[in-house]
Tab-separated table of C-alpha atoms and ligand atoms in Angstrom:
chain	number	residue	atom	x	y	z
A	1	ALA	CA	-20.400	5.851	-28.519
A	2	GLN	CA	-16.855	5.061	-28.070
A	3	MET	CA	-14.699	7.260	-25.789
A	4	LYS	CA	-11.986	9.210	-27.249
A	5	PRO	CA	-8.427	7.601	-27.148
A	6	GLU	CA	-6.858	10.299	-25.077
A	7	ASP	CA	-9.562	9.776	-22.463
A	8	ALA	CA	-9.186	6.097	-22.322
A	9	ILE	CA	-5.343	6.835	-21.793
A	10	LYS	CA	-6.288	9.272	-19.069
A	11	PHE	CA	-8.697	7.019	-17.212
A	12	ARG	CA	-6.199	3.959	-17.156
A	13	GLN	CA	-3.353	5.997	-16.216
A	14	SER	CA	-5.084	7.694	-13.249
A	15	GLY	CA	-6.173	4.028	-12.111
A	16	TYR	CA	-2.453	3.052	-12.325
A	17	THR	CA	-1.429	6.221	-10.321
A	18	PHE	CA	-4.168	5.839	-7.711
A	19	MET	CA	-2.981	2.257	-7.241
A	20	ALA	CA	0.595	3.251	-6.775
A	21	TRP	CA	-0.283	5.742	-4.284
A	22	ASN	CA	-2.139	2.994	-2.168
A	23	MET	CA	0.552	0.431	-3.021
A	24	GLY	CA	3.207	3.013	-1.471
A	25	LYS	CA	1.394	3.142	1.705
A	26	ILE	CA	1.266	-0.579	2.251
A	27	LYS	CA	4.846	-0.960	1.307
A	28	ALA	CA	5.843	1.862	3.809
A	29	GLN	CA	3.734	0.382	6.586
A	30	ALA	CA	3.692	-3.423	6.166
A	31	VAL	CA	6.929	-4.127	4.157
A	32	ASP	CA	9.639	-1.568	4.741
A	33	GLY	CA	8.388	-0.477	8.077
A	34	THR	CA	9.325	3.226	7.440
A	35	THR	CA	5.866	4.180	8.629
A	36	PRO	CA	4.148	2.578	11.662
A	37	PHE	CA	1.724	-0.123	10.701
A	38	ASN	CA	-1.825	0.953	10.944
A	39	LYS	CA	-4.252	-1.748	10.201
A	40	ASP	CA	-7.132	0.339	9.122
A	41	GLN	CA	-4.983	2.408	6.833
A	42	VAL	CA	-3.504	-0.669	5.191
A	43	ALA	CA	-6.953	-2.185	4.753
A	44	ALA	CA	-8.231	0.927	3.130
A	45	ALA	CA	-5.412	1.081	0.829
A	46	ALA	CA	-6.079	-2.657	-0.089
A	47	ASN	CA	-9.650	-1.994	-0.692
A	48	ALA	CA	-8.821	0.826	-2.992
A	49	ILE	CA	-6.389	-1.202	-5.082
A	50	ALA	CA	-8.927	-4.152	-5.137
A	51	ALA	CA	-11.670	-1.700	-6.334
A	52	VAL	CA	-9.451	-0.397	-9.258
A	53	ALA	CA	-8.238	-3.914	-10.109
A	54	ASN	CA	-11.820	-5.092	-10.204
A	55	SER	CA	-13.089	-2.178	-12.351
A	56	GLY	CA	-12.590	-3.688	-15.705
A	57	MET	CA	-9.915	-1.512	-17.018
A	58	GLY	CA	-9.320	-3.858	-19.930
A	59	ALA	CA	-12.230	-1.746	-21.507
A	60	LEU	CA	-9.757	1.106	-21.492
A	61	TYR	CA	-7.309	-0.680	-24.025
A	62	LEU	CA	-9.159	0.373	-27.048
A	63	PRO	CA	-7.519	0.076	-30.430
A	64	GLY	CA	-5.312	3.083	-31.247
A	65	THR	CA	-4.675	3.950	-27.562
A	66	ASP	CA	-1.076	2.817	-27.829
A	67	LYS	CA	-0.207	6.407	-28.670
A	68	GLY	CA	-1.558	9.438	-27.038
A	69	LYS	CA	-3.391	12.252	-28.689
A	70	GLY	CA	-2.965	15.387	-26.754
A	71	TRP	CA	-1.757	13.167	-23.910
A	72	LYS	CA	1.786	12.071	-23.397
A	73	ASP	CA	2.404	8.845	-25.363
A	74	THR	CA	1.734	5.843	-23.242
A	75	ARG	CA	4.345	3.048	-22.561
A	76	VAL	CA	2.245	0.060	-23.957
A	77	LYS	CA	3.856	-2.388	-26.395
A	78	PRO	CA	1.712	-2.979	-29.464
A	79	GLU	CA	1.714	-6.648	-28.625
A	80	LEU	CA	-0.836	-5.866	-25.763
A	81	PHE	CA	-3.496	-5.262	-28.181
A	82	THR	CA	-2.968	-8.573	-30.240
A	83	ASP	CA	-1.913	-11.047	-27.578
A	84	LYS	CA	-5.220	-11.152	-25.921
A	85	GLU	CA	-4.805	-14.524	-24.366
A	86	GLU	CA	-1.567	-13.714	-22.563
A	87	VAL	CA	-3.013	-10.256	-21.456
A	88	GLY	CA	-6.069	-11.948	-20.183
A	89	LYS	CA	-4.122	-14.460	-17.991
A	90	ILE	CA	-2.093	-11.820	-16.459
A	91	ALA	CA	-4.965	-9.445	-15.811
A	92	LYS	CA	-6.953	-12.175	-14.247
A	93	ASN	CA	-3.891	-13.149	-12.001
A	94	PHE	CA	-3.531	-9.635	-10.848
A	95	VAL	CA	-7.286	-9.196	-9.977
A	96	GLU	CA	-6.790	-12.529	-8.024
A	97	GLN	CA	-3.802	-11.254	-6.114
A	98	ALA	CA	-5.314	-7.863	-5.507
A	99	ASN	CA	-8.468	-9.608	-3.987
A	100	LYS	CA	-6.333	-11.848	-1.857
A	101	LEU	CA	-4.342	-8.742	-0.443
A	102	GLN	CA	-7.777	-7.224	0.224
A	103	GLN	CA	-8.658	-10.263	2.323
A	104	VAL	CA	-5.295	-10.553	4.308
A	105	ALA	CA	-5.310	-6.868	4.942
A	106	LEU	CA	-8.700	-6.955	6.447
A	107	ALA	CA	-7.606	-9.681	8.792
A	108	GLY	CA	-4.558	-7.574	9.652
A	109	ASP	CA	-1.607	-9.965	9.997
A	110	GLN	CA	1.320	-7.751	9.023
A	111	ALA	CA	3.482	-10.704	8.060
A	112	ALA	CA	0.780	-12.141	5.840
A	113	ILE	CA	0.202	-8.643	4.386
A	114	LYS	CA	3.939	-8.338	3.392
A	115	THR	CA	3.999	-11.778	1.689
A	116	GLN	CA	0.670	-11.214	-0.474
A	117	PHE	CA	2.010	-7.634	-1.257
A	118	GLY	CA	5.042	-9.346	-2.755
A	119	GLU	CA	2.734	-11.886	-4.678
A	120	MET	CA	0.615	-9.143	-6.302
A	121	GLY	CA	3.838	-7.158	-7.108
A	122	LYS	CA	4.956	-10.301	-9.123
A	123	ALA	CA	1.686	-9.845	-10.916
A	124	CYS	CA	2.208	-6.292	-11.702
A	125	LYS	CA	5.749	-6.975	-12.939
A	126	ALA	CA	4.691	-9.901	-15.107
A	127	CYS	CA	2.731	-7.347	-17.265
A	128	HIS	CA	5.434	-4.696	-17.206
A	129	ASP	CA	8.059	-7.231	-18.420
A	130	LYS	CA	5.900	-8.369	-21.300
A	131	PHE	CA	3.952	-5.348	-22.260
A	132	ARG	CA	5.584	-2.124	-21.004
A	133	ILE	CA	7.981	-0.131	-22.868
A	134	GLU	CA	11.183	0.451	-20.609
A	135	GLU	CA	12.336	4.066	-20.324
B	201	ASC	C1	4.160	-0.599	-7.250
B	201	ASC	C2	4.063	0.099	-8.554
B	201	ASC	C3	4.248	-0.942	-9.465
B	201	ASC	C4	4.490	-2.207	-8.867
B	201	ASC	C5	5.574	-2.861	-9.234
B	201	ASC	C6	5.578	-4.278	-8.593
B	201	ASC	O1	4.036	-0.047	-6.232
B	201	ASC	O2	4.040	1.248	-8.794
B	201	ASC	O3	4.197	-0.768	-10.757
B	201	ASC	O4	4.302	-1.910	-7.401
B	201	ASC	O5	6.695	-2.170	-8.936
B	201	ASC	O6	6.655	-4.894	-9.146
């Protein structure tokens, strides 16, 4: 049985929201320095991001889920549902970058974490630029 479109939208939005919370902690501690660097907290955040990134969220982009039903409309462009090759490349790269961030976060070198956080951010942005409707 296929899940309801509004459920697919809810699950994927919650995944991005949860990753954003964890990215914010890494940014504050390892990039901006607005919060003291705590190796364990940064590693926990990177583990959470990697877990979501590896969870197979592509399965939530069901046909018809470019518009919400009962949920607020999504910002996904219709091309995401047709340009599967490009979406696949971008998604694969994001997972790789999230996995690398998990590795460097576990090692705990703040400068390396900062660099890899930037690399992962580029992977986020690649999808936003191509497939997200700007507000
Ligand atoms: C975040 C977040 C994103 C990405 C993006 C990176 O923390 O919510 O969507 O990083 O800004 O370019």
